[in-house]
Amino acid sequence: MDLFGMLNLDELSHGLSSLSMFPYFDMAHYIVSVMALREQPGALELSRRSPFACWFSSMLFCFGGAVLSSMMLAEPPIAPLSNGTSVLLASIFWYLVFYCPLDLVYCTAALLPLRLVLTGMKEVTRTWKVLGGVLMAHGKYQDSLLVMITIGWAKGAGGGLISNFEQLVRGVWKPETNELLKMSYPTKITLIGAVLFALQHTNYLPLQKHHLMLIYTVFTVVNKTRMMLTGSSVSPFAVIESAVHETLFARGSSPYAALPADDTSTASTNGAACQHSPATANGEEKGSPKAKGQGEGEKRSPKAKGQGEGEKGSPKAKGQGEKKTD
Amino acid sequence: MDLFGMLNLDELSHGLSSLSMFPYFDMAHYIVSVMALREQPGALELSRRSPFACWFSSMLFCFGGAVLSSMMLAEPPIAPLSNGTSVLLASIFWYLVFYCPLDLVYCTAALLPLRLVLTGMKEVTRTWKVLGGVLMAHGKYQDSLLVMITIGWAKGAGGGLISNFEQLVRGVWKPETNELLKMSYPTKITLIGAVLFALQHTNYLPLQKHHLMLIYTVFTVVNKTRMMLTGSSVSPFAVIESAVHETLFARGSSPYAALPADDTSTASTNGAACQHSPATANGEEKGSPKAKGQGEGEKRSPKAKGQGEGEKGSPKAKGQGEKKTD
Amino acid sequence: MDLFGMLNLDELSHGLSSLSMFPYFDMAHYIVSVMALREQPGALELSRRSPFACWFSSMLFCFGGAVLSSMMLAEPPIAPLSNGTSVLLASIFWYLVFYCPLDLVYCTAALLPLRLVLTGMKEVTRTWKVLGGVLMAHGKYQDSLLVMITIGWAKGAGGGLISNFEQLVRGVWKPETNELLKMSYPTKITLIGAVLFALQHTNYLPLQKHHLMLIYTVFTVVNKTRMMLTGSSVSPFAVIESAVHETLFARGSSPYAALPADDTSTASTNGAACQHSPATANGEEKGSPKAKGQGEGEKRSPKAKGQGEGEKGSPKAKGQGEKKTD
């Protein structure tokens, strides 16, 4: 790509791609991850009540991606523990962030300027992790783009994807929320990175690896810094996302046909109509009577209620919920 | 088996056993599975709120068996994703069933005649999946009947067996119900199939593979059709099951001895008697004091209450609950 | 070690180390494990309602360690099922303990003297399981002490570590409790054993294997017997634990500095101060807005409340909760 040549970015991208994450960037990753854990509700009491669960939870924050991608490829999920140095480093930062006298370490690292630097460095490690995942998958499934994307994503955003089980370690259980239901910004940006690196690796993307690494790293760091400074959690893809969502996934208006409102209503009523009648027929596929029982159970159980409120939380779901379900 | 020769079923069974599931039968499996997901409570809102979780959930419905059996044999659970064509097909049907304008696809497929055909074809794939699982297990554990049965079962009924975690993807969590606690019809019929094919493969069953395939396929298809037409969820084994249950698992009346009612009551009181005293002794095995604490927790937590009601739902459990626990 | 020579314990330890666990000690392990399951709240009704879930749960009690350690090393978790004899033995004891007429087996085994013997024998198997796990890990990760400890621990105390999922099989779900949050005595003693055997195997511990086996076995058996006879659940390490906990994990009083009370308070207020401001900044790391939403959700959802009470249950957590979080 000549642009890089013109801007003399070639050697810069080469320098970046030959950068070693160990030890400084890894350390930044560990400290930022442990701080993220500490800022979870209830984490501080946990650190007093049962330090071991707190330590294990921190390790999942630091090495969740490696654990998840290993499991997906049927490689030992215990592997990260075999790298003594990393575990030792992560454990030291876990201890300092949670138990340092006068809370010095946490308060220092939490100062905005320092935090900006640390978070920026953590974002850099994301590039390496995603790329590592893509290569790892390519080693086992040469020709499968989908697997490369999934593993790259899992390795880069593992901590978030397994958050339900990481919370379970801390005795917290929030089944109504997970990263697949509502992706957080890091999960999204990692997914995009995984797609890009997988496309590059299979030569669908006419870019050299080190150029892509530079572009992606700069984008993530700049964007993350912007979000921290403005304190806004608006993802830069919000517009595209909603556009795609409207085009593809809004019932009744699909690429194949644009429908006036009344048609849509008919559609939805059709939907309701042809939803009920056969439910009894095929319901057995997943145990229709049981499902009914569960339905009632749902209405009774407060958790389900909480979920209901959660749904109401998102106005779209609410509107459709009223239209389609009642 | 001469019977097959007499009825000229040999070439039929041969033809069946050489039938390829791809693409038509697989397509029927995908569409029926996705429709089963769509008929789950809350699935429609989910498909609007977070299409990605909906897609992932559909994939678990379509490939759950492969994922579960792979995990059990420590093979990459991601493998199904590496078969691009199947994933593409399943994704297309997921999209059409959930987002097709005017809901055409779902409503068409939900018409009883068409649905009968599709479900019949899906039942056919069950035979191939169970057999595939048995062979897969045989490759790793030649001599273990139990492993063959388990893997065959997992591969054929995986979607149901992992339903708790498939629901978790959708933000639904019903710990009080799972396929082991209360098997649905598909899970039962798959277990029976796994047992038969495992016995046949280890030559305990004096039948040729293609004959067994024919018999099992015909049975599942006919039976499923009957259930859909009559709309009854009564499994054909209900009688046998209850008989076995009464003989083996009803406290006090076991193969070893038939006991009058008073003896049983003594037994149960003995049970209660010798249950409490040593509980404190051995309770430490699983943390007796904690267990007590949890007991109270159970009484407090509404979820546990919901469960209690669930138990009361089944009269037998209720009766015994009163006898044994209080 | 001359001491052993002097006390003529050499041949004794040699005899012990060459002892075969199969069949008698294994049988004791199975029967005690199944009895532990039966003494769980609700297990008896389960055994009537759905014998299969009960059987599966028993298998997890008996082979949980093998399953967990296999998964951690990416070996087939189904492997235990391939050992037909063990599964058959365990299943027989499962049947006898739950369904024997007049409850003879359970009541007999529950008699204190017999139970003491059985539990003692079960404790002996612990030594073999931990050692087996350490060797298993050493085969894959020669130089990693941490992996050896983890696998040894998982293999020896697996049943407890996976208890959340074992309970899920029975339709019970207690996310607020797990063995990492609050270790039970068997989990602790197994962890210590794993550490000792891992150190011995890597020659950091100047002891011969059979000597360590003798010492550890005697300790566990004697200690377990004492606890059963006195009915006390006080672990022998309580003192050390609380000392370590006070030294390392009590906020403000760490090895680096001893602080007067006011400093601590400053620390905690600092903590609060530097906890809130940047939370919004880095919150995005795990989705700050979402986290907030969950926070509210927590306040609403009864489960979270139950948890809150659970925390208040432990006075320390309560005190700190008030200090640090509000």
PDB file of N, CA and C in Angstrom, chain A residues 225-289:
ATOM      1  N   THR A 225      -9.243   6.220  24.155  1.00  0.00           N
ATOM      2  CA  THR A 225      -8.861   7.451  24.857  1.00  0.00           C
ATOM      3  C   THR A 225      -9.984   8.474  24.753  1.00  0.00           C
ATOM      4  N   ARG A 226     -10.520   8.646  23.535  1.00  0.00           N
ATOM      5  CA  ARG A 226     -11.628   9.576  23.343  1.00  0.00           C
ATOM      6  C   ARG A 226     -12.761   9.252  24.308  1.00  0.00           C
ATOM      7  N   MET A 227     -13.121   7.953  24.363  1.00  0.00           N
ATOM      8  CA  MET A 227     -14.260   7.578  25.203  1.00  0.00           C
ATOM      9  C   MET A 227     -13.967   7.871  26.665  1.00  0.00           C
ATOM     10  N   MET A 228     -12.688   7.631  27.100  1.00  0.00           N
ATOM     11  CA  MET A 228     -12.374   7.883  28.511  1.00  0.00           C
ATOM     12  C   MET A 228     -12.410   9.371  28.812  1.00  0.00           C
ATOM     13  N   LEU A 229     -11.906  10.175  27.875  1.00  0.00           N
ATOM     14  CA  LEU A 229     -11.853  11.630  28.129  1.00  0.00           C
ATOM     15  C   LEU A 229     -13.256  12.226  28.114  1.00  0.00           C
ATOM     16  N   THR A 230     -14.049  11.849  27.104  1.00  0.00           N
ATOM     17  CA  THR A 230     -15.412  12.400  27.039  1.00  0.00           C
ATOM     18  C   THR A 230     -16.335  11.677  28.013  1.00  0.00           C
ATOM     19  N   GLY A 231     -15.870  10.506  28.535  1.00  0.00           N
ATOM     20  CA  GLY A 231     -16.725   9.765  29.462  1.00  0.00           C
ATOM     21  C   GLY A 231     -17.972   9.234  28.780  1.00  0.00           C
ATOM     22  N   SER A 232     -17.998   9.273  27.444  1.00  0.00           N
ATOM     23  CA  SER A 232     -19.185   8.785  26.724  1.00  0.00           C
ATOM     24  C   SER A 232     -18.987   7.307  26.379  1.00  0.00           C
ATOM     25  N   SER A 233     -20.042   6.545  26.421  1.00  0.00           N
ATOM     26  CA  SER A 233     -19.931   5.130  26.071  1.00  0.00           C
ATOM     27  C   SER A 233     -20.535   4.891  24.686  1.00  0.00           C
ATOM     28  N   VAL A 234     -20.653   5.975  23.891  1.00  0.00           N
ATOM     29  CA  VAL A 234     -21.217   5.831  22.546  1.00  0.00           C
ATOM     30  C   VAL A 234     -20.187   5.174  21.644  1.00  0.00           C
ATOM     31  N   SER A 235     -20.529   4.012  21.112  1.00  0.00           N
ATOM     32  CA  SER A 235     -19.572   3.352  20.231  1.00  0.00           C
ATOM     33  C   SER A 235     -19.580   4.049  18.882  1.00  0.00           C
ATOM     34  N   PRO A 236     -18.444   4.088  18.183  1.00  0.00           N
ATOM     35  CA  PRO A 236     -18.388   4.792  16.894  1.00  0.00           C
ATOM     36  C   PRO A 236     -19.223   4.109  15.815  1.00  0.00           C
ATOM     37  N   PHE A 237     -19.699   2.880  16.115  1.00  0.00           N
ATOM     38  CA  PHE A 237     -20.430   2.124  15.087  1.00  0.00           C
ATOM     39  C   PHE A 237     -21.939   2.222  15.300  1.00  0.00           C
ATOM     40  N   ALA A 238     -22.329   3.007  16.333  1.00  0.00           N
ATOM     41  CA  ALA A 238     -23.753   3.052  16.693  1.00  0.00           C
ATOM     42  C   ALA A 238     -24.619   3.286  15.460  1.00  0.00           C
ATOM     43  N   VAL A 239     -24.194   4.240  14.617  1.00  0.00           N
ATOM     44  CA  VAL A 239     -25.024   4.596  13.453  1.00  0.00           C
ATOM     45  C   VAL A 239     -25.149   3.393  12.526  1.00  0.00           C
ATOM     46  N   ILE A 240     -23.980   2.831  12.155  1.00  0.00           N
ATOM     47  CA  ILE A 240     -23.987   1.682  11.228  1.00  0.00           C
ATOM     48  C   ILE A 240     -24.849   0.569  11.808  1.00  0.00           C
ATOM     49  N   GLU A 241     -24.592   0.267  13.099  1.00  0.00           N
ATOM     50  CA  GLU A 241     -25.339  -0.820  13.729  1.00  0.00           C
ATOM     51  C   GLU A 241     -26.835  -0.622  13.572  1.00  0.00           C
ATOM     52  N   SER A 242     -27.319   0.559  13.991  1.00  0.00           N
ATOM     53  CA  SER A 242     -28.777   0.760  13.971  1.00  0.00           C
ATOM     54  C   SER A 242     -29.280   0.678  12.534  1.00  0.00           C
ATOM     55  N   ALA A 243     -28.490   1.198  11.583  1.00  0.00           N
ATOM     56  CA  ALA A 243     -28.911   1.128  10.175  1.00  0.00           C
ATOM     57  C   ALA A 243     -29.063  -0.336   9.763  1.00  0.00           C
ATOM     58  N   VAL A 244     -28.005  -1.127  10.010  1.00  0.00           N
ATOM     59  CA  VAL A 244     -28.052  -2.552   9.654  1.00  0.00           C
ATOM     60  C   VAL A 244     -29.238  -3.217  10.352  1.00  0.00           C
ATOM     61  N   HIS A 245     -29.375  -2.914  11.642  1.00  0.00           N
ATOM     62  CA  HIS A 245     -30.453  -3.541  12.419  1.00  0.00           C
ATOM     63  C   HIS A 245     -31.803  -3.231  11.791  1.00  0.00           C
ATOM     64  N   GLU A 246     -31.995  -1.951  11.445  1.00  0.00           N
ATOM     65  CA  GLU A 246     -33.276  -1.565  10.838  1.00  0.00           C
ATOM     66  C   GLU A 246     -33.485  -2.301   9.510  1.00  0.00           C
ATOM     67  N   THR A 247     -32.407  -2.349   8.719  1.00  0.00           N
ATOM     68  CA  THR A 247     -32.549  -2.942   7.378  1.00  0.00           C
ATOM     69  C   THR A 247     -32.834  -4.425   7.453  1.00  0.00           C
ATOM     70  N   LEU A 248     -32.037  -5.120   8.272  1.00  0.00           N
ATOM     71  CA  LEU A 248     -32.094  -6.585   8.213  1.00  0.00           C
ATOM     72  C   LEU A 248     -33.061  -7.189   9.226  1.00  0.00           C
ATOM     73  N   PHE A 249     -33.060  -6.622  10.436  1.00  0.00           N
ATOM     74  CA  PHE A 249     -33.697  -7.376  11.520  1.00  0.00           C
ATOM     75  C   PHE A 249     -34.998  -6.775  12.035  1.00  0.00           C
ATOM     76  N   ALA A 250     -35.455  -5.653  11.439  1.00  0.00           N
ATOM     77  CA  ALA A 250     -36.750  -5.127  11.880  1.00  0.00           C
ATOM     78  C   ALA A 250     -37.823  -5.912  11.153  1.00  0.00           C
ATOM     79  N   ARG A 251     -38.658  -6.602  11.917  1.00  0.00           N
ATOM     80  CA  ARG A 251     -39.680  -7.483  11.329  1.00  0.00           C
ATOM     81  C   ARG A 251     -40.456  -6.750  10.253  1.00  0.00           C
ATOM     82  N   GLY A 252     -40.650  -7.363   9.089  1.00  0.00           N
ATOM     83  CA  GLY A 252     -41.524  -6.795   8.057  1.00  0.00           C
ATOM     84  C   GLY A 252     -40.784  -5.926   7.063  1.00  0.00           C
ATOM     85  N   SER A 253     -39.636  -5.364   7.458  1.00  0.00           N
ATOM     86  CA  SER A 253     -38.900  -4.571   6.467  1.00  0.00           C
ATOM     87  C   SER A 253     -37.548  -5.228   6.242  1.00  0.00           C
ATOM     88  N   SER A 254     -37.488  -6.117   5.274  1.00  0.00           N
ATOM     89  CA  SER A 254     -36.246  -6.839   5.009  1.00  0.00           C
ATOM     90  C   SER A 254     -35.730  -6.424   3.639  1.00  0.00           C
ATOM     91  N   PRO A 255     -34.499  -6.790   3.285  1.00  0.00           N
ATOM     92  CA  PRO A 255     -33.983  -6.399   1.969  1.00  0.00           C
ATOM     93  C   PRO A 255     -34.920  -6.806   0.833  1.00  0.00           C
ATOM     94  N   TYR A 256     -35.653  -7.913   1.033  1.00  0.00           N
ATOM     95  CA  TYR A 256     -36.449  -8.433  -0.093  1.00  0.00           C
ATOM     96  C   TYR A 256     -37.636  -7.557  -0.424  1.00  0.00           C
ATOM     97  N   ALA A 257     -38.204  -6.899   0.561  1.00  0.00           N
ATOM     98  CA  ALA A 257     -39.423  -6.139   0.277  1.00  0.00           C
ATOM     99  C   ALA A 257     -39.611  -5.042   1.303  1.00  0.00           C
ATOM    100  N   ALA A 258     -40.046  -3.881   0.832  1.00  0.00           N
ATOM    101  CA  ALA A 258     -40.408  -2.790   1.755  1.00  0.00           C
ATOM    102  C   ALA A 258     -41.916  -2.812   1.906  1.00  0.00           C
ATOM    103  N   LEU A 259     -42.368  -2.804   3.161  1.00  0.00           N
ATOM    104  CA  LEU A 259     -43.807  -2.987   3.369  1.00  0.00           C
ATOM    105  C   LEU A 259     -44.401  -1.800   4.081  1.00  0.00           C
ATOM    106  N   PRO A 260     -45.612  -1.342   3.643  1.00  0.00           N
ATOM    107  CA  PRO A 260     -46.316  -0.305   4.410  1.00  0.00           C
ATOM    108  C   PRO A 260     -46.738  -0.844   5.769  1.00  0.00           C
ATOM    109  N   ALA A 261     -47.083   0.077   6.643  1.00  0.00           N
ATOM    110  CA  ALA A 261     -47.315  -0.289   8.052  1.00  0.00           C
ATOM    111  C   ALA A 261     -48.391  -1.362   8.171  1.00  0.00           C
ATOM    112  N   ASP A 262     -49.514  -1.168   7.446  1.00  0.00           N
ATOM    113  CA  ASP A 262     -50.632  -2.110   7.618  1.00  0.00           C
ATOM    114  C   ASP A 262     -50.164  -3.528   7.272  1.00  0.00           C
ATOM    115  N   ASP A 263     -49.399  -3.646   6.187  1.00  0.00           N
ATOM    116  CA  ASP A 263     -48.873  -4.981   5.855  1.00  0.00           C
ATOM    117  C   ASP A 263     -48.127  -5.555   7.061  1.00  0.00           C
ATOM    118  N   THR A 264     -47.274  -4.724   7.639  1.00  0.00           N
ATOM    119  CA  THR A 264     -46.491  -5.211   8.769  1.00  0.00           C
ATOM    120  C   THR A 264     -47.433  -5.738   9.844  1.00  0.00           C
ATOM    121  N   SER A 265     -48.454  -4.932  10.146  1.00  0.00           N
ATOM    122  CA  SER A 265     -49.378  -5.357  11.213  1.00  0.00           C
ATOM    123  C   SER A 265     -49.964  -6.714  10.822  1.00  0.00           C
ATOM    124  N   THR A 266     -50.404  -6.811   9.528  1.00  0.00           N
ATOM    125  CA  THR A 266     -50.932  -8.107   9.086  1.00  0.00           C
ATOM    126  C   THR A 266     -49.888  -9.179   9.360  1.00  0.00           C
ATOM    127  N   ALA A 267     -48.660  -8.851   8.952  1.00  0.00           N
ATOM    128  CA  ALA A 267     -47.588  -9.830   9.145  1.00  0.00           C
ATOM    129  C   ALA A 267     -47.548 -10.263  10.600  1.00  0.00           C
ATOM    130  N   SER A 268     -47.518  -9.279  11.467  1.00  0.00           N
ATOM    131  CA  SER A 268     -47.359  -9.637  12.888  1.00  0.00           C
ATOM    132  C   SER A 268     -48.557 -10.468  13.341  1.00  0.00           C
ATOM    133  N   THR A 269     -49.785 -10.056  12.870  1.00  0.00           N
ATOM    134  CA  THR A 269     -50.942 -10.859  13.293  1.00  0.00           C
ATOM    135  C   THR A 269     -50.836 -12.255  12.688  1.00  0.00           C
ATOM    136  N   ASN A 270     -50.464 -12.295  11.414  1.00  0.00           N
ATOM    137  CA  ASN A 270     -50.185 -13.620  10.841  1.00  0.00           C
ATOM    138  C   ASN A 270     -49.241 -14.372  11.772  1.00  0.00           C
ATOM    139  N   GLY A 271     -48.173 -13.649  12.080  1.00  0.00           N
ATOM    140  CA  GLY A 271     -47.142 -14.280  12.922  1.00  0.00           C
ATOM    141  C   GLY A 271     -47.800 -14.871  14.156  1.00  0.00           C
ATOM    142  N   ALA A 272     -48.595 -14.031  14.818  1.00  0.00           N
ATOM    143  CA  ALA A 272     -49.269 -14.505  16.030  1.00  0.00           C
ATOM    144  C   ALA A 272     -50.151 -15.702  15.675  1.00  0.00           C
ATOM    145  N   ALA A 273     -50.910 -15.535  14.588  1.00  0.00           N
ATOM    146  CA  ALA A 273     -51.836 -16.602  14.205  1.00  0.00           C
ATOM    147  C   ALA A 273     -51.087 -17.909  14.000  1.00  0.00           C
ATOM    148  N   CYS A 274     -50.103 -17.873  13.088  1.00  0.00           N
ATOM    149  CA  CYS A 274     -49.452 -19.139  12.754  1.00  0.00           C
ATOM    150  C   CYS A 274     -48.417 -19.494  13.808  1.00  0.00           C
ATOM    151  N   GLN A 275     -48.353 -18.657  14.855  1.00  0.00           N
ATOM    152  CA  GLN A 275     -47.435 -19.035  15.931  1.00  0.00           C
ATOM    153  C   GLN A 275     -48.141 -19.974  16.911  1.00  0.00           C
ATOM    154  N   HIS A 276     -49.408 -19.633  17.220  1.00  0.00           N
ATOM    155  CA  HIS A 276     -50.092 -20.409  18.256  1.00  0.00           C
ATOM    156  C   HIS A 276     -50.454 -21.805  17.760  1.00  0.00           C
ATOM    157  N   SER A 277     -51.217 -21.876  16.663  1.00  0.00           N
ATOM    158  CA  SER A 277     -51.773 -23.174  16.242  1.00  0.00           C
ATOM    159  C   SER A 277     -50.713 -24.293  16.258  1.00  0.00           C
ATOM    160  N   PRO A 278     -49.548 -24.129  15.581  1.00  0.00           N
ATOM    161  CA  PRO A 278     -48.683 -25.292  15.481  1.00  0.00           C
ATOM    162  C   PRO A 278     -47.814 -25.481  16.718  1.00  0.00           C
ATOM    163  N   ALA A 279     -47.816 -24.457  17.556  1.00  0.00           N
ATOM    164  CA  ALA A 279     -46.969 -24.578  18.745  1.00  0.00           C
ATOM    165  C   ALA A 279     -47.304 -25.885  19.461  1.00  0.00           C
ATOM    166  N   THR A 280     -48.612 -26.184  19.548  1.00  0.00           N
ATOM    167  CA  THR A 280     -49.021 -27.432  20.208  1.00  0.00           C
ATOM    168  C   THR A 280     -48.478 -28.618  19.412  1.00  0.00           C
ATOM    169  N   ALA A 281     -48.485 -28.461  18.069  1.00  0.00           N
ATOM    170  CA  ALA A 281     -48.056 -29.598  17.241  1.00  0.00           C
ATOM    171  C   ALA A 281     -46.574 -29.877  17.449  1.00  0.00           C
ATOM    172  N   ASN A 282     -45.745 -28.886  17.126  1.00  0.00           N
ATOM    173  CA  ASN A 282     -44.305 -29.134  17.192  1.00  0.00           C
ATOM    174  C   ASN A 282     -43.775 -28.896  18.595  1.00  0.00           C
ATOM    175  N   GLY A 283     -44.618 -28.345  19.442  1.00  0.00           N
ATOM    176  CA  GLY A 283     -44.152 -27.994  20.785  1.00  0.00           C
ATOM    177  C   GLY A 283     -43.400 -29.154  21.422  1.00  0.00           C
ATOM    178  N   GLU A 284     -43.881 -30.383  21.135  1.00  0.00           N
ATOM    179  CA  GLU A 284     -43.226 -31.543  21.741  1.00  0.00           C
ATOM    180  C   GLU A 284     -41.736 -31.559  21.441  1.00  0.00           C
ATOM    181  N   GLU A 285     -41.351 -30.912  20.319  1.00  0.00           N
ATOM    182  CA  GLU A 285     -39.933 -30.929  19.948  1.00  0.00           C
ATOM    183  C   GLU A 285     -39.074 -30.544  21.148  1.00  0.00           C
ATOM    184  N   LYS A 286     -39.531 -29.553  21.889  1.00  0.00           N
ATOM    185  CA  LYS A 286     -38.821 -29.167  23.111  1.00  0.00           C
ATOM    186  C   LYS A 286     -39.719 -29.363  24.327  1.00  0.00           C
ATOM    187  N   GLY A 287     -40.718 -30.235  24.218  1.00  0.00           N
ATOM    188  CA  GLY A 287     -41.578 -30.522  25.383  1.00  0.00           C
ATOM    189  C   GLY A 287     -42.585 -29.433  25.629  1.00  0.00           C
ATOM    190  N   SER A 288     -43.614 -29.373  24.782  1.00  0.00           N
ATOM    191  CA  SER A 288     -44.581 -28.271  24.866  1.00  0.00           C
ATOM    192  C   SER A 288     -45.219 -28.153  26.245  1.00  0.00           C
ATOM    193  N   PRO A 289     -45.756 -29.242  26.830  1.00  0.00           N
ATOM    194  CA  PRO A 289     -46.434 -29.072  28.132  1.00  0.00           C
ATOM    195  C   PRO A 289     -45.466 -28.492  29.154  1.00  0.00           C
TER     196      PRO A 289
END
